[in-house]
Amino acid sequence: QVHLVESGGGTVQSGGSLRVSCVASVTPFSTYCMGWFRQAPGNERVPLVATDGEGRTIYADSVKDRFTISRDNGKNTLTLQMNSLEPEDTAMYYCAAAHRLLAAGSWCYDLAGPKVPIVWGQGVQVTVQG
């Protein structure tokens, strides 16, 4: 069973930076598509970035050039570095995973694709004060 645990986040002033991380209890981690979503109060959960573990990474336009995803397959860790944060980035940030063999046609390869299959972490709060 896949288990994801996020950490990091917090509160920062507009223009600042934060990092969120996710540790996944999957083996091998490299066979999993990993990503980050966020959900602001009253809004749906939206995808920000996905990386398939084979070199393909896609970003939402809203965070492209400001956010950077990275993964350490040796430590089963996924990290999202967030720079130039704006109040509109305030949300709960969720780590997501799906086995790559099951993820064809899904959010893993097209952020607008269906969010299945997917496993979620518990989420971590990011607050940007303007």
JSON list of C-alpha atoms in Angstrom, two decimals:
[
{"chain": "A", "resi": 1, "resn": "GLN", "atom": "CA", "xyz": [0.00, 0.00, 0.00]},
{"chain": "A", "resi": 2, "resn": "VAL", "atom": "CA", "xyz": [1.31, 3.40, -1.00]},
{"chain": "A", "resi": 3, "resn": "HIS", "atom": "CA", "xyz": [1.76, 5.88, 1.83]},
{"chain": "A", "resi": 4, "resn": "LEU", "atom": "CA", "xyz": [2.83, 9.48, 1.30]},
{"chain": "A", "resi": 5, "resn": "VAL", "atom": "CA", "xyz": [3.97, 11.87, 4.02]},
{"chain": "A", "resi": 6, "resn": "GLU", "atom": "CA", "xyz": [4.49, 15.55, 3.29]},
{"chain": "A", "resi": 7, "resn": "SER", "atom": "CA", "xyz": [6.55, 18.04, 5.26]},
{"chain": "A", "resi": 8, "resn": "GLY", "atom": "CA", "xyz": [7.66, 21.63, 4.96]},
{"chain": "A", "resi": 9, "resn": "GLY", "atom": "CA", "xyz": [5.41, 24.48, 3.95]},
{"chain": "A", "resi": 10, "resn": "GLY", "atom": "CA", "xyz": [4.57, 27.26, 6.39]},
{"chain": "A", "resi": 11, "resn": "THR", "atom": "CA", "xyz": [4.07, 31.00, 6.08]},
{"chain": "A", "resi": 12, "resn": "VAL", "atom": "CA", "xyz": [6.13, 33.41, 4.00]},
{"chain": "A", "resi": 13, "resn": "GLN", "atom": "CA", "xyz": [5.88, 36.96, 2.74]},
{"chain": "A", "resi": 14, "resn": "SER", "atom": "CA", "xyz": [5.02, 37.67, -0.88]},
{"chain": "A", "resi": 15, "resn": "GLY", "atom": "CA", "xyz": [8.07, 37.15, -3.08]},
{"chain": "A", "resi": 16, "resn": "GLY", "atom": "CA", "xyz": [9.58, 34.63, -0.70]},
{"chain": "A", "resi": 17, "resn": "SER", "atom": "CA", "xyz": [10.39, 30.95, -1.08]},
{"chain": "A", "resi": 18, "resn": "LEU", "atom": "CA", "xyz": [9.31, 27.72, 0.55]},
{"chain": "A", "resi": 19, "resn": "ARG", "atom": "CA", "xyz": [9.95, 24.05, 0.05]},
{"chain": "A", "resi": 20, "resn": "VAL", "atom": "CA", "xyz": [7.64, 21.09, 0.53]},
{"chain": "A", "resi": 21, "resn": "SER", "atom": "CA", "xyz": [8.76, 17.50, 0.53]},
{"chain": "A", "resi": 22, "resn": "CYS", "atom": "CA", "xyz": [7.11, 14.10, 0.32]},
{"chain": "A", "resi": 23, "resn": "VAL", "atom": "CA", "xyz": [8.44, 10.72, 1.36]},
{"chain": "A", "resi": 24, "resn": "ALA", "atom": "CA", "xyz": [6.80, 7.74, -0.32]},
{"chain": "A", "resi": 25, "resn": "SER", "atom": "CA", "xyz": [6.62, 4.21, 1.02]},
{"chain": "A", "resi": 26, "resn": "VAL", "atom": "CA", "xyz": [6.84, 2.56, -2.38]},
{"chain": "A", "resi": 27, "resn": "THR", "atom": "CA", "xyz": [9.43, 0.33, -3.99]},
{"chain": "A", "resi": 28, "resn": "PRO", "atom": "CA", "xyz": [10.87, 1.00, -6.39]},
{"chain": "A", "resi": 29, "resn": "PHE", "atom": "CA", "xyz": [10.14, 4.71, -6.17]},
{"chain": "A", "resi": 30, "resn": "SER", "atom": "CA", "xyz": [11.47, 5.23, -9.69]},
{"chain": "A", "resi": 31, "resn": "THR", "atom": "CA", "xyz": [8.49, 3.35, -11.17]},
{"chain": "A", "resi": 32, "resn": "TYR", "atom": "CA", "xyz": [6.00, 5.82, -9.76]},
{"chain": "A", "resi": 33, "resn": "CYS", "atom": "CA", "xyz": [4.67, 8.94, -11.36]},
{"chain": "A", "resi": 34, "resn": "MET", "atom": "CA", "xyz": [4.80, 11.65, -8.71]},
{"chain": "A", "resi": 35, "resn": "GLY", "atom": "CA", "xyz": [3.29, 15.09, -8.56]},
{"chain": "A", "resi": 36, "resn": "TRP", "atom": "CA", "xyz": [2.01, 18.02, -6.55]},
{"chain": "A", "resi": 37, "resn": "PHE", "atom": "CA", "xyz": [-1.50, 19.41, -6.40]},
{"chain": "A", "resi": 38, "resn": "ARG", "atom": "CA", "xyz": [-2.96, 22.23, -4.35]},
{"chain": "A", "resi": 39, "resn": "GLN", "atom": "CA", "xyz": [-6.35, 23.17, -3.05]},
{"chain": "A", "resi": 40, "resn": "ALA", "atom": "CA", "xyz": [-7.37, 26.60, -1.84]},
{"chain": "A", "resi": 41, "resn": "PRO", "atom": "CA", "xyz": [-10.43, 27.01, 0.42]},
{"chain": "A", "resi": 42, "resn": "GLY", "atom": "CA", "xyz": [-13.63, 26.69, -1.59]},
{"chain": "A", "resi": 43, "resn": "ASN", "atom": "CA", "xyz": [-11.79, 25.56, -4.71]},
{"chain": "A", "resi": 44, "resn": "GLU", "atom": "CA", "xyz": [-11.14, 22.20, -6.31]},
{"chain": "A", "resi": 45, "resn": "ARG", "atom": "CA", "xyz": [-7.81, 20.43, -6.07]},
{"chain": "A", "resi": 46, "resn": "VAL", "atom": "CA", "xyz": [-5.69, 21.37, -9.07]},
{"chain": "A", "resi": 47, "resn": "PRO", "atom": "CA", "xyz": [-2.51, 19.85, -10.48]},
{"chain": "A", "resi": 48, "resn": "LEU", "atom": "CA", "xyz": [0.72, 21.83, -10.44]},
{"chain": "A", "resi": 49, "resn": "VAL", "atom": "CA", "xyz": [3.38, 19.48, -11.71]},
{"chain": "A", "resi": 50, "resn": "ALA", "atom": "CA", "xyz": [3.95, 15.82, -12.52]},
{"chain": "A", "resi": 51, "resn": "THR", "atom": "CA", "xyz": [7.08, 13.81, -13.16]},
{"chain": "A", "resi": 52, "resn": "ASP", "atom": "CA", "xyz": [6.92, 10.26, -14.50]},
{"chain": "A", "resi": 53, "resn": "GLY", "atom": "CA", "xyz": [10.28, 9.02, -13.29]},
{"chain": "A", "resi": 54, "resn": "GLU", "atom": "CA", "xyz": [11.59, 8.58, -16.83]},
{"chain": "A", "resi": 55, "resn": "GLY", "atom": "CA", "xyz": [12.55, 12.19, -17.42]},
{"chain": "A", "resi": 56, "resn": "ARG", "atom": "CA", "xyz": [9.17, 13.65, -18.36]},
{"chain": "A", "resi": 57, "resn": "THR", "atom": "CA", "xyz": [8.04, 16.60, -16.26]},
{"chain": "A", "resi": 58, "resn": "ILE", "atom": "CA", "xyz": [5.08, 18.88, -16.92]},
{"chain": "A", "resi": 59, "resn": "TYR", "atom": "CA", "xyz": [4.16, 22.08, -15.10]},
{"chain": "A", "resi": 60, "resn": "ALA", "atom": "CA", "xyz": [0.98, 24.10, -14.90]},
{"chain": "A", "resi": 61, "resn": "ASP", "atom": "CA", "xyz": [1.33, 27.53, -16.47]},
{"chain": "A", "resi": 62, "resn": "SER", "atom": "CA", "xyz": [0.53, 29.14, -13.12]},
{"chain": "A", "resi": 63, "resn": "VAL", "atom": "CA", "xyz": [3.74, 27.83, -11.53]},
{"chain": "A", "resi": 64, "resn": "LYS", "atom": "CA", "xyz": [6.05, 27.26, -14.46]},
{"chain": "A", "resi": 65, "resn": "ASP", "atom": "CA", "xyz": [9.32, 29.17, -14.03]},
{"chain": "A", "resi": 66, "resn": "ARG", "atom": "CA", "xyz": [8.63, 29.69, -10.30]},
{"chain": "A", "resi": 67, "resn": "PHE", "atom": "CA", "xyz": [8.30, 26.14, -8.96]},
{"chain": "A", "resi": 68, "resn": "THR", "atom": "CA", "xyz": [10.77, 23.29, -9.46]},
{"chain": "A", "resi": 69, "resn": "ILE", "atom": "CA", "xyz": [10.10, 19.63, -8.78]},
{"chain": "A", "resi": 70, "resn": "SER", "atom": "CA", "xyz": [12.85, 17.17, -8.00]},
{"chain": "A", "resi": 71, "resn": "ARG", "atom": "CA", "xyz": [12.99, 13.55, -6.92]},
{"chain": "A", "resi": 72, "resn": "ASP", "atom": "CA", "xyz": [15.61, 11.48, -5.14]},
{"chain": "A", "resi": 73, "resn": "ASN", "atom": "CA", "xyz": [14.92, 7.87, -6.06]},
{"chain": "A", "resi": 74, "resn": "GLY", "atom": "CA", "xyz": [17.48, 6.65, -3.54]},
{"chain": "A", "resi": 75, "resn": "LYS", "atom": "CA", "xyz": [15.60, 8.33, -0.68]},
{"chain": "A", "resi": 76, "resn": "ASN", "atom": "CA", "xyz": [12.05, 7.93, -2.03]},
{"chain": "A", "resi": 77, "resn": "THR", "atom": "CA", "xyz": [11.68, 11.68, -1.75]},
{"chain": "A", "resi": 78, "resn": "LEU", "atom": "CA", "xyz": [9.89, 14.24, -3.87]},
{"chain": "A", "resi": 79, "resn": "THR", "atom": "CA", "xyz": [10.54, 17.94, -3.35]},
{"chain": "A", "resi": 80, "resn": "LEU", "atom": "CA", "xyz": [8.85, 21.07, -4.63]},
{"chain": "A", "resi": 81, "resn": "GLN", "atom": "CA", "xyz": [10.91, 24.25, -4.44]},
{"chain": "A", "resi": 82, "resn": "MET", "atom": "CA", "xyz": [8.63, 27.28, -4.66]},
{"chain": "A", "resi": 83, "resn": "ASN", "atom": "CA", "xyz": [10.05, 30.71, -5.45]},
{"chain": "A", "resi": 84, "resn": "SER", "atom": "CA", "xyz": [8.50, 34.13, -6.04]},
{"chain": "A", "resi": 85, "resn": "LEU", "atom": "CA", "xyz": [5.48, 33.11, -4.03]},
{"chain": "A", "resi": 86, "resn": "GLU", "atom": "CA", "xyz": [2.33, 35.18, -4.27]},
{"chain": "A", "resi": 87, "resn": "PRO", "atom": "CA", "xyz": [-0.76, 35.35, -2.05]},
{"chain": "A", "resi": 88, "resn": "GLU", "atom": "CA", "xyz": [-2.61, 33.41, -4.76]},
{"chain": "A", "resi": 89, "resn": "ASP", "atom": "CA", "xyz": [-0.33, 30.45, -4.01]},
{"chain": "A", "resi": 90, "resn": "THR", "atom": "CA", "xyz": [-1.88, 30.08, -0.56]},
{"chain": "A", "resi": 91, "resn": "ALA", "atom": "CA", "xyz": [-3.38, 26.58, -0.36]},
{"chain": "A", "resi": 92, "resn": "MET", "atom": "CA", "xyz": [-3.00, 23.07, 0.98]},
{"chain": "A", "resi": 93, "resn": "TYR", "atom": "CA", "xyz": [-0.36, 21.29, -1.05]},
{"chain": "A", "resi": 94, "resn": "TYR", "atom": "CA", "xyz": [-0.75, 17.58, -1.70]},
{"chain": "A", "resi": 95, "resn": "CYS", "atom": "CA", "xyz": [1.76, 15.01, -2.86]},
{"chain": "A", "resi": 96, "resn": "ALA", "atom": "CA", "xyz": [0.34, 12.49, -5.34]},
{"chain": "A", "resi": 97, "resn": "ALA", "atom": "CA", "xyz": [1.51, 9.15, -6.71]},
{"chain": "A", "resi": 98, "resn": "ALA", "atom": "CA", "xyz": [0.51, 6.57, -9.27]},
{"chain": "A", "resi": 99, "resn": "HIS", "atom": "CA", "xyz": [2.35, 3.56, -10.61]},
{"chain": "A", "resi": 100, "resn": "ARG", "atom": "CA", "xyz": [3.60, 4.52, -14.03]},
{"chain": "A", "resi": 101, "resn": "LEU", "atom": "CA", "xyz": [2.27, 1.33, -15.68]},
{"chain": "A", "resi": 102, "resn": "LEU", "atom": "CA", "xyz": [-1.25, 2.28, -14.58]},
{"chain": "A", "resi": 103, "resn": "ALA", "atom": "CA", "xyz": [-0.98, 5.99, -15.34]},
{"chain": "A", "resi": 104, "resn": "ALA", "atom": "CA", "xyz": [-1.27, 6.10, -19.13]},
{"chain": "A", "resi": 105, "resn": "GLY", "atom": "CA", "xyz": [-3.62, 8.88, -20.20]},
{"chain": "A", "resi": 106, "resn": "SER", "atom": "CA", "xyz": [-3.86, 10.28, -16.68]},
{"chain": "A", "resi": 107, "resn": "TRP", "atom": "CA", "xyz": [-2.70, 13.43, -14.90]},
{"chain": "A", "resi": 108, "resn": "CYS", "atom": "CA", "xyz": [0.80, 11.97, -14.99]},
{"chain": "A", "resi": 109, "resn": "TYR", "atom": "CA", "xyz": [1.17, 12.82, -18.67]},
{"chain": "A", "resi": 110, "resn": "ASP", "atom": "CA", "xyz": [-1.43, 15.55, -19.08]},
{"chain": "A", "resi": 111, "resn": "LEU", "atom": "CA", "xyz": [-2.28, 17.70, -16.07]},
{"chain": "A", "resi": 112, "resn": "ALA", "atom": "CA", "xyz": [-5.78, 18.09, -17.45]},
{"chain": "A", "resi": 113, "resn": "GLY", "atom": "CA", "xyz": [-6.20, 14.32, -17.51]},
{"chain": "A", "resi": 114, "resn": "PRO", "atom": "CA", "xyz": [-8.21, 12.25, -15.04]},
{"chain": "A", "resi": 115, "resn": "LYS", "atom": "CA", "xyz": [-6.93, 12.05, -11.48]},
{"chain": "A", "resi": 116, "resn": "VAL", "atom": "CA", "xyz": [-6.98, 8.28, -11.52]},
{"chain": "A", "resi": 117, "resn": "PRO", "atom": "CA", "xyz": [-5.21, 6.28, -10.44]},
{"chain": "A", "resi": 118, "resn": "ILE", "atom": "CA", "xyz": [-3.86, 8.45, -7.62]},
{"chain": "A", "resi": 119, "resn": "VAL", "atom": "CA", "xyz": [-2.82, 8.21, -4.01]},
{"chain": "A", "resi": 120, "resn": "TRP", "atom": "CA", "xyz": [-2.75, 11.35, -1.88]},
{"chain": "A", "resi": 121, "resn": "GLY", "atom": "CA", "xyz": [-0.67, 12.51, 1.01]},
{"chain": "A", "resi": 122, "resn": "GLN", "atom": "CA", "xyz": [-2.29, 14.25, 3.96]},
{"chain": "A", "resi": 123, "resn": "GLY", "atom": "CA", "xyz": [-1.38, 17.72, 2.70]},
{"chain": "A", "resi": 124, "resn": "VAL", "atom": "CA", "xyz": [0.70, 20.58, 4.03]},
{"chain": "A", "resi": 125, "resn": "GLN", "atom": "CA", "xyz": [-0.32, 24.21, 4.37]},
{"chain": "A", "resi": 126, "resn": "VAL", "atom": "CA", "xyz": [1.41, 26.99, 2.46]},
{"chain": "A", "resi": 127, "resn": "THR", "atom": "CA", "xyz": [0.41, 30.57, 3.29]},
{"chain": "A", "resi": 128, "resn": "VAL", "atom": "CA", "xyz": [1.73, 33.61, 1.48]},
{"chain": "A", "resi": 129, "resn": "GLN", "atom": "CA", "xyz": [1.09, 36.97, 3.07]},
{"chain": "A", "resi": 130, "resn": "GLY", "atom": "CA", "xyz": [0.85, 39.96, 0.81]}
]
